[in-house]
Amino acid sequence: MWMLCAALLALGSVQCFSRDSKAVTTTLTTKWPSTPLLLEASEFLAEESQDKFWDFVEANQNIESDRDDTDLAYYDLILKRASVLLSPVQLNLLKLALSLRAYSSTVHSFQQIASNEPPPPGCKAFFNIHGQTSCDTERLKVMLDNAVERPKPYLFKGDHKFPSANPDAPVVILYAELGTKEFTRFHQLMLAKANKDLITYVLRHFLSNPSKGRVHLSGYGVELAIKNQEYKAKDDTQVQAGADVNATVIGENDPVDEVQGFLFGKLKTIYPELKEQLKELRKHLIESTNEMAPLKVWQMQDLSFQTAARILAAPSVDALNVMRDLSQNFPTKARSITKTVVNSEIRKEIEENQKHFKGTLGLQPGDSALFINGLHIDLDVQDIFSVFDVLRNEARVMEGLRSLLIDTPYIHDILKLNVQPSDSDYAVDIRNPAVNVEETDGRYASWPSNVQELLRPTFPGVIRQIRKNFHNLVMILDPTHENMAELISVAEMFYSNNIPLRSQVQIWSVSCAILTPSFNFFSISQGVLEKRYPYVEISSILGPDSAYDNNRKEGKAYYEQTGVGPLPVVLYNGMPLQREQLDPDELETVVMHKILETTSFFQRTVYLGELNSDHDVVDFIMNQPNVVPRINSRVLSTNRNYLDLSATNNHFIDEYARFLFLDTKDKNAAVANSFNYMTKKDDGIIRPVTFWVVGDFDQPSGRQLLYDAIRHMKTSNNVRLGVINNPSENTSNEKSLIARAIWAAMQTQTANNAKNFITKMAKEETAQALYGGSDIAEFAVGGMDVPLFKSAYESPNVNFLLAHSAYCRDVLKLQKGQRAVISNGRIIGPLEEGEVFNQDDFLLLESIILKTSGERIKAKIQQLGMVEDRASDLVMKVDALLSSQPKGEARIEHTFAEDRYSAVKIRPKEEEVYFDVVAVVDPVTRDAQKLAPLLLVLKQLVNVNLRVFMNCQSKLSDLPLKSFYRYVLEPEVSFMADSSFAPGPMAKFLDMPQSLLFTLNLNTPESWMVESVHTRYDLDNIYLEEVDSVVAAEYELEYLLLEGHCFDVTTGQPPRGLQFTLGSASDPVIVDTIVMANLGYFQLKANPGAWILRLRKGRSDDIYKIYSHDGTDSPAEADDLIVVLNNFKSKIIKVKVQKKPDMMKEELLSDDTHENDSGFWTSITRGLTGGSKPEEPKQEKDDVINIFSVASGHLYERFLRIMMLSVLKHTKTPVKFWFLKNYLSPTFKEFIPYMAEKYGFQYELVQYKWPRWLHQQTEKQRIIWGYKILFLDVLFPLAVDKILFVDADQIVRTDLKELRDFDLEGAPYGYTPFCESRREMDGYRFWKSGYWASHLAGRKYHISALYVVDLKKFRKIAAGDRLRGQYQGLSQDPNSLSNLDQDLPNNMIHQVPIKSLPQEWLWCETWCDDASKKKAKTIDLCNNPQTKEPKLQAAVRIVAEWSDYDQEIKRIYNNFLEEKERGTTDSYQYVVHPLHEGKIIIQYNV
């Protein structure tokens, strides 16, 4: 207390009047209207299950009449209704989802789909029946009656389809807003028809009157970086006063409120009477702190450890707040941190832990990592939306395990089990008379037969020739298949080249089949054979019962028995090759790789003595655990569907009336509770495999399935077997003799007797006898209690049959009589009529379960010490729960020995499920700035066991963080005092130093493309001394990114220059893009909705067709690819293309063809900008000078306008400017249409998101440099042959047509070399010595301020791909490419040649002497490292005409402002385009 008093007294003697604190705020909104929280909540429920979605819809259909007037009451009512369907943890996650507005994009995607219908005029809600729309319920019946005449509509993966038992019913799509009166009226009508199976009811959201507001987003970071002021780059134009939208919402202090060791938040609570004095003290301390005098090097050395010590000294409940405050405001906190003493125990423990981090996690000091329940969260790749998905999946599993009555400590043990299904590596047994595996062929007699030869050293890649069948290839081919001859020729190639591969070819089809050992190939035509061999009786060779015919039958039987799927099939050592590996061009490579891979396996087995020369190698291979008698694609598919068996209740199926009203989860539990299982023995052991056999056991197909299951069960002690009857007809005693007998036996007899009796019941002769009138007692087995059995059998109670039938219909979604197998909760089925599922398939199922999950889960469950039945049940239920989770990376177990001194620890609440969260972080890194707020929200949101380990760097020589940072994330929607919604999440930088120059950067999820809107200030140069109070930066989410990878299936290479378009049915070309050679990458952008992806009309569409696709929303055979963007997460698709047969020799980037310039780039041409109107003939492209430039910040935009004016003053040729949109200010984008109209030029804003796979730059200036050079091949349409880059700060004094037409002599681009005539600058010419001198080897070092690119040549030699490849390698080293845009092309001068332009093309005072200035064609305002003269000052001094240009532009700009105020500039606004829904936009490409 005395320290506080002293501080307050000292404050009283401070005689100064401080200026008000300055602040910077940032908001980010969507382009689309705000969506109702009710609809977003419904989408959250839909991701839980469709049942919960429809329950939520039912509960909220009248919410408009139920709610109070306030937003808070509306929100609380939504949560109350949702809480009935969600657990407490899920409810908290719903709150986060609503705060993030995570499902706003999902809701809006339906709105876009509705707009494509389009909605009938005057309808607040409407329905679509097979392409016809209406809101008149009177027309519903007529539309349904004739619906069958029209095709069914396409349903998307995210559609909400009401559960229906009639797949053939007409599809009715209702477009309405949940909660409105119109919705209720239509919904009740559709529900009534859907419940009678008259329609398939689909609901899509539709707002007839969208909100005027926008969605305020969160989940992004904002950086306020301190800018280097070595060269003054700030515009001196005064910012006009005006009100900013979010400038008024600063009303609260930073919640941490720690300033120079004082925790003001706590002090205000403890001493409320000193509130005003504390406020003054805080203000004084901030201002004294914010005067950031530079630190000495010795002061910075231990900053990382000192910051950690400060965090660890705080109480654990406050430690994360302190970490957030120190890391996010580090530049102003650093000086006070230097006074912190680091305890030796902390330092020692951190250093010990770092050895562990390096050894187990590969982390170096200063690295960061985050683990949630052992799952690694990569902060560079994953955003809050993917973290949200992880939390949700983990909560689902943990709560499922908890509801199975497993204690919390065991839950995390079970979670760590890796039970994900692996891709199939099963092989089929090839030991069959139909397959020849002889080792006695005479041509191999000289080869050694000793397996020890495998261990003899050879050159890498050499295949050892040993007379043993190590490598066996079986081909089963269809003679009608187009590739049959090529596949046989591959096998023949192996044979003729003495490759030690035993090959077997079977040729089989419906009409004829040939089985031929080795390579005796026949061409079958009886007439031909008779003519050629008239003396031979052909029928004795090929006829019935001939050796050929017997072989044919054996071959056919083998093919059918193995279940290997459609022809052609190629087996390597019994393992089927994937379909894509059967391309004849691929097969040779694939088989050779297999041989080399398998050789190492055989070497190991020989070395260990498991295989010797006396063994039959084929027997040895076929006895491996992965070999099964039959391969069933249904069983091996990794696309699996599981029952939710995580409920625990006391319901049983004999309580049929109650059973009917249970939800799906409880029905599953009731069915599981009611089973008595059959097993091989009554020996009381835990059985990890549970089969439920589903079928009509009063039909032969159902009995056969049951019989095969019993036969398998009798061979395995790991299996238990239950039965579910799915009758083909309505349930009655007369038609369910077998089913009732099975059920009665299982309820009344011992397991062994029941098993023997049911085996009898499954036989056909038994069924025939029973239905022939035989008494059931005749089939009793020894030891059965027949009277007890008969009383159950003859009971009139058929509740179990009714319940089974309802369960098959409602939960398993089976039609009457359909068969299925459920193995540990995994549904395999429905099986088709006549589909074989036999004993071998049950063996395969068992082996998969044991291999992936069964044994591991069984071992964990055994530790719980339960009785056998309960334990086996638990294995089944846990397996279903764990295996149903999305496949992801394996969990990492972290056993950190030391967390006593060097870790922040927050313990979970007792007896509740908790998330185990481990973070490793250096508190003075960008990761700490992001991680601290994320961990704080996690702590508020869910129960966590949190440990944050410090991973500090020592001996720092520079300030580790030179920026302020805010991560915008709130755990719940916030409200104002009047219970209305708060304006939305916002980044707030309060009490910032005023003497520094800042630049503002957004750090958004990878798939977001944002732009700055509505701000008066220069966000690239924020100088708070010149600001009234608040710099309010407003951004808008302009697009979501659609990314993809494209490959040519024939060559396996990306089709460079291929173009895709994205659009809608009514507007097919809204945006388009070009495929890169790097990874076949392409990117497109759109707003939420369903879009159509096509090859662009022109050469792309002429030469190529789409072969296959992955990640789209279209069925495989669709011509047009439908891509739905409906969330904020990244969407990445894969497309394979193939050249059309008559275009195999054509190339996209040939010299003698030109891409048709119709489509995107001309679809939005602006008549208003002085260019040609869309209906006018297109100008010849040679008549246009295309100039590309980039600028960021008001000063450089001012230079850019002057550069443009200087170009226009010196040419009569039409000019088209191309600007990189990513960093342009709202002011520039608003003014440029007006300027274009006045001066008669064309322009286009181009945009490209830095690809995630290309090494990211973090500094804005370096990102802009990257855009100058790295994406030239994809930024511009193919029709642009040449592009000139002109720096923004350049003045042009000649006609640039001359440069455009300059002969580059075959080089892809031309640059001007650096001047060498100003001798006093020799000491700064770094390229004259060291690395650059040796690398250039006498060539010039070129400046990147002006260059000309021959885009045709550039693309043809893949220059862009080469530059990106070199950049990727060099940029990993932070010390390389210091001038990225300049160093990279100069570094690549040997691979991508540069044509040196004449020196007069670029003059700059820094490097060129005064005498050469009079010849200068352009003047560049290069920085001068000697004088550090500010740009504006240099411009006025060096370029005589610069001031005149500047004044001319200012006059034009003032005219624009006057016209804008009068409201007469509408004709100069951006062109509106349908994709962007009324937001003013401008022509884009790529």
PDB file of N, CA and C in Angstrom, residues 112-117 156 1061-1071 1085-1094 1120-1123 1473-1477:
ATOM      1  N   GLN A 112     -27.229 -17.974 -51.635  1.00  0.00           N
ATOM      2  CA  GLN A 112     -26.737 -17.863 -53.014  1.00  0.00           C
ATOM      3  C   GLN A 112     -27.366 -18.923 -53.899  1.00  0.00           C
ATOM      4  N   ILE A 113     -27.512 -20.142 -53.368  1.00  0.00           N
ATOM      5  CA  ILE A 113     -28.141 -21.230 -54.132  1.00  0.00           C
ATOM      6  C   ILE A 113     -29.596 -20.849 -54.442  1.00  0.00           C
ATOM      7  N   ALA A 114     -30.289 -20.239 -53.458  1.00  0.00           N
ATOM      8  CA  ALA A 114     -31.673 -19.812 -53.667  1.00  0.00           C
ATOM      9  C   ALA A 114     -31.750 -18.744 -54.752  1.00  0.00           C
ATOM     10  N   SER A 115     -30.766 -17.831 -54.761  1.00  0.00           N
ATOM     11  CA  SER A 115     -30.801 -16.747 -55.749  1.00  0.00           C
ATOM     12  C   SER A 115     -30.646 -17.277 -57.161  1.00  0.00           C
ATOM     13  N   ASN A 116     -30.064 -18.479 -57.315  1.00  0.00           N
ATOM     14  CA  ASN A 116     -29.907 -19.078 -58.641  1.00  0.00           C
ATOM     15  C   ASN A 116     -31.186 -19.744 -59.125  1.00  0.00           C
ATOM     16  N   GLU A 117     -32.201 -19.891 -58.238  1.00  0.00           N
ATOM     17  CA  GLU A 117     -33.414 -20.596 -58.662  1.00  0.00           C
ATOM     18  C   GLU A 117     -34.173 -19.870 -59.775  1.00  0.00           C
ATOM     19  N   PHE A 156     -26.890 -31.203 -52.532  1.00  0.00           N
ATOM     20  CA  PHE A 156     -25.519 -30.992 -52.086  1.00  0.00           C
ATOM     21  C   PHE A 156     -25.240 -31.798 -50.821  1.00  0.00           C
ATOM     22  N   THR A1061     -12.352 -21.810 -65.267  1.00  0.00           N
ATOM     23  CA  THR A1061     -13.271 -20.724 -64.948  1.00  0.00           C
ATOM     24  C   THR A1061     -14.208 -21.171 -63.838  1.00  0.00           C
ATOM     25  N   LEU A1062     -14.657 -20.197 -63.078  1.00  0.00           N
ATOM     26  CA  LEU A1062     -15.623 -20.458 -62.005  1.00  0.00           C
ATOM     27  C   LEU A1062     -16.796 -19.511 -62.206  1.00  0.00           C
ATOM     28  N   GLY A1063     -17.998 -20.042 -62.150  1.00  0.00           N
ATOM     29  CA  GLY A1063     -19.171 -19.201 -62.350  1.00  0.00           C
ATOM     30  C   GLY A1063     -20.424 -19.917 -61.910  1.00  0.00           C
ATOM     31  N   SER A1064     -21.538 -19.424 -62.384  1.00  0.00           N
ATOM     32  CA  SER A1064     -22.830 -20.030 -62.066  1.00  0.00           C
ATOM     33  C   SER A1064     -23.485 -20.450 -63.376  1.00  0.00           C
ATOM     34  N   ALA A1065     -24.665 -21.066 -63.275  1.00  0.00           N
ATOM     35  CA  ALA A1065     -25.355 -21.513 -64.486  1.00  0.00           C
ATOM     36  C   ALA A1065     -25.712 -20.322 -65.365  1.00  0.00           C
ATOM     37  N   SER A1066     -26.119 -19.209 -64.730  1.00  0.00           N
ATOM     38  CA  SER A1066     -26.531 -18.041 -65.512  1.00  0.00           C
ATOM     39  C   SER A1066     -25.340 -17.203 -65.969  1.00  0.00           C
ATOM     40  N   ASP A1067     -24.238 -17.276 -65.255  1.00  0.00           N
ATOM     41  CA  ASP A1067     -23.039 -16.489 -65.590  1.00  0.00           C
ATOM     42  C   ASP A1067     -21.825 -17.404 -65.467  1.00  0.00           C
ATOM     43  N   PRO A1068     -21.521 -18.159 -66.520  1.00  0.00           N
ATOM     44  CA  PRO A1068     -20.530 -19.241 -66.404  1.00  0.00           C
ATOM     45  C   PRO A1068     -19.111 -18.774 -66.110  1.00  0.00           C
ATOM     46  N   VAL A1069     -18.763 -17.523 -66.471  1.00  0.00           N
ATOM     47  CA  VAL A1069     -17.380 -17.071 -66.300  1.00  0.00           C
ATOM     48  C   VAL A1069     -17.361 -15.823 -65.420  1.00  0.00           C
ATOM     49  N   ILE A1070     -17.149 -16.028 -64.140  1.00  0.00           N
ATOM     50  CA  ILE A1070     -17.051 -14.891 -63.222  1.00  0.00           C
ATOM     51  C   ILE A1070     -15.587 -14.619 -62.886  1.00  0.00           C
ATOM     52  N   VAL A1071     -14.832 -15.668 -62.613  1.00  0.00           N
ATOM     53  CA  VAL A1071     -13.383 -15.537 -62.413  1.00  0.00           C
ATOM     54  C   VAL A1071     -12.696 -16.685 -63.130  1.00  0.00           C
ATOM     55  N   LYS A1085     -11.401 -17.459 -56.666  1.00  0.00           N
ATOM     56  CA  LYS A1085     -12.005 -16.838 -55.490  1.00  0.00           C
ATOM     57  C   LYS A1085     -13.488 -16.623 -55.722  1.00  0.00           C
ATOM     58  N   ALA A1086     -14.242 -16.742 -54.633  1.00  0.00           N
ATOM     59  CA  ALA A1086     -15.697 -16.575 -54.719  1.00  0.00           C
ATOM     60  C   ALA A1086     -16.224 -16.319 -53.323  1.00  0.00           C
ATOM     61  N   ASN A1087     -17.500 -16.010 -53.245  1.00  0.00           N
ATOM     62  CA  ASN A1087     -18.177 -15.905 -51.966  1.00  0.00           C
ATOM     63  C   ASN A1087     -18.919 -17.203 -51.686  1.00  0.00           C
ATOM     64  N   PRO A1088     -19.449 -17.395 -50.474  1.00  0.00           N
ATOM     65  CA  PRO A1088     -20.131 -18.658 -50.177  1.00  0.00           C
ATOM     66  C   PRO A1088     -21.248 -18.943 -51.182  1.00  0.00           C
ATOM     67  N   GLY A1089     -21.372 -20.210 -51.540  1.00  0.00           N
ATOM     68  CA  GLY A1089     -22.401 -20.616 -52.497  1.00  0.00           C
ATOM     69  C   GLY A1089     -21.946 -21.835 -53.267  1.00  0.00           C
ATOM     70  N   ALA A1090     -22.751 -22.210 -54.257  1.00  0.00           N
ATOM     71  CA  ALA A1090     -22.418 -23.352 -55.125  1.00  0.00           C
ATOM     72  C   ALA A1090     -21.988 -22.795 -56.476  1.00  0.00           C
ATOM     73  N   TRP A1091     -20.796 -23.152 -56.906  1.00  0.00           N
ATOM     74  CA  TRP A1091     -20.224 -22.606 -58.136  1.00  0.00           C
ATOM     75  C   TRP A1091     -19.851 -23.739 -59.083  1.00  0.00           C
ATOM     76  N   ILE A1092     -19.775 -23.413 -60.369  1.00  0.00           N
ATOM     77  CA  ILE A1092     -19.461 -24.422 -61.387  1.00  0.00           C
ATOM     78  C   ILE A1092     -18.049 -24.174 -61.907  1.00  0.00           C
ATOM     79  N   LEU A1093     -17.216 -25.206 -61.833  1.00  0.00           N
ATOM     80  CA  LEU A1093     -15.826 -25.128 -62.314  1.00  0.00           C
ATOM     81  C   LEU A1093     -15.753 -25.801 -63.677  1.00  0.00           C
ATOM     82  N   ARG A1094     -15.197 -25.085 -64.642  1.00  0.00           N
ATOM     83  CA  ARG A1094     -15.072 -25.629 -65.997  1.00  0.00           C
ATOM     84  C   ARG A1094     -13.699 -25.292 -66.560  1.00  0.00           C
ATOM     85  N   ASP A1120     -19.828 -31.004 -65.486  1.00  0.00           N
ATOM     86  CA  ASP A1120     -19.484 -29.763 -64.798  1.00  0.00           C
ATOM     87  C   ASP A1120     -19.176 -30.063 -63.342  1.00  0.00           C
ATOM     88  N   LEU A1121     -18.108 -29.479 -62.827  1.00  0.00           N
ATOM     89  CA  LEU A1121     -17.742 -29.709 -61.430  1.00  0.00           C
ATOM     90  C   LEU A1121     -18.408 -28.655 -60.557  1.00  0.00           C
ATOM     91  N   ILE A1122     -19.247 -29.102 -59.639  1.00  0.00           N
ATOM     92  CA  ILE A1122     -19.885 -28.174 -58.702  1.00  0.00           C
ATOM     93  C   ILE A1122     -19.016 -28.107 -57.453  1.00  0.00           C
ATOM     94  N   VAL A1123     -18.663 -26.907 -57.059  1.00  0.00           N
ATOM     95  CA  VAL A1123     -17.850 -26.695 -55.869  1.00  0.00           C
ATOM     96  C   VAL A1123     -18.648 -25.802 -54.928  1.00  0.00           C
ATOM     97  N   HIS A1473     -20.922  -6.485 -60.173  1.00  0.00           N
ATOM     98  CA  HIS A1473     -20.966  -7.805 -60.809  1.00  0.00           C
ATOM     99  C   HIS A1473     -21.753  -8.769 -59.937  1.00  0.00           C
ATOM    100  N   PRO A1474     -22.500  -9.711 -60.542  1.00  0.00           N
ATOM    101  CA  PRO A1474     -23.415 -10.560 -59.763  1.00  0.00           C
ATOM    102  C   PRO A1474     -22.757 -11.308 -58.619  1.00  0.00           C
ATOM    103  N   LEU A1475     -21.513 -11.740 -58.801  1.00  0.00           N
ATOM    104  CA  LEU A1475     -20.865 -12.537 -57.749  1.00  0.00           C
ATOM    105  C   LEU A1475     -20.798 -11.778 -56.441  1.00  0.00           C
ATOM    106  N   HIS A1476     -20.689 -10.469 -56.543  1.00  0.00           N
ATOM    107  CA  HIS A1476     -20.357  -9.681 -55.365  1.00  0.00           C
ATOM    108  C   HIS A1476     -21.551  -8.992 -54.741  1.00  0.00           C
ATOM    109  N   GLU A1477     -22.731  -9.281 -55.253  1.00  0.00           N
ATOM    110  CA  GLU A1477     -23.973  -8.928 -54.578  1.00  0.00           C
ATOM    111  C   GLU A1477     -24.054  -7.457 -54.187  1.00  0.00           C
TER     112      GLU A1477
END
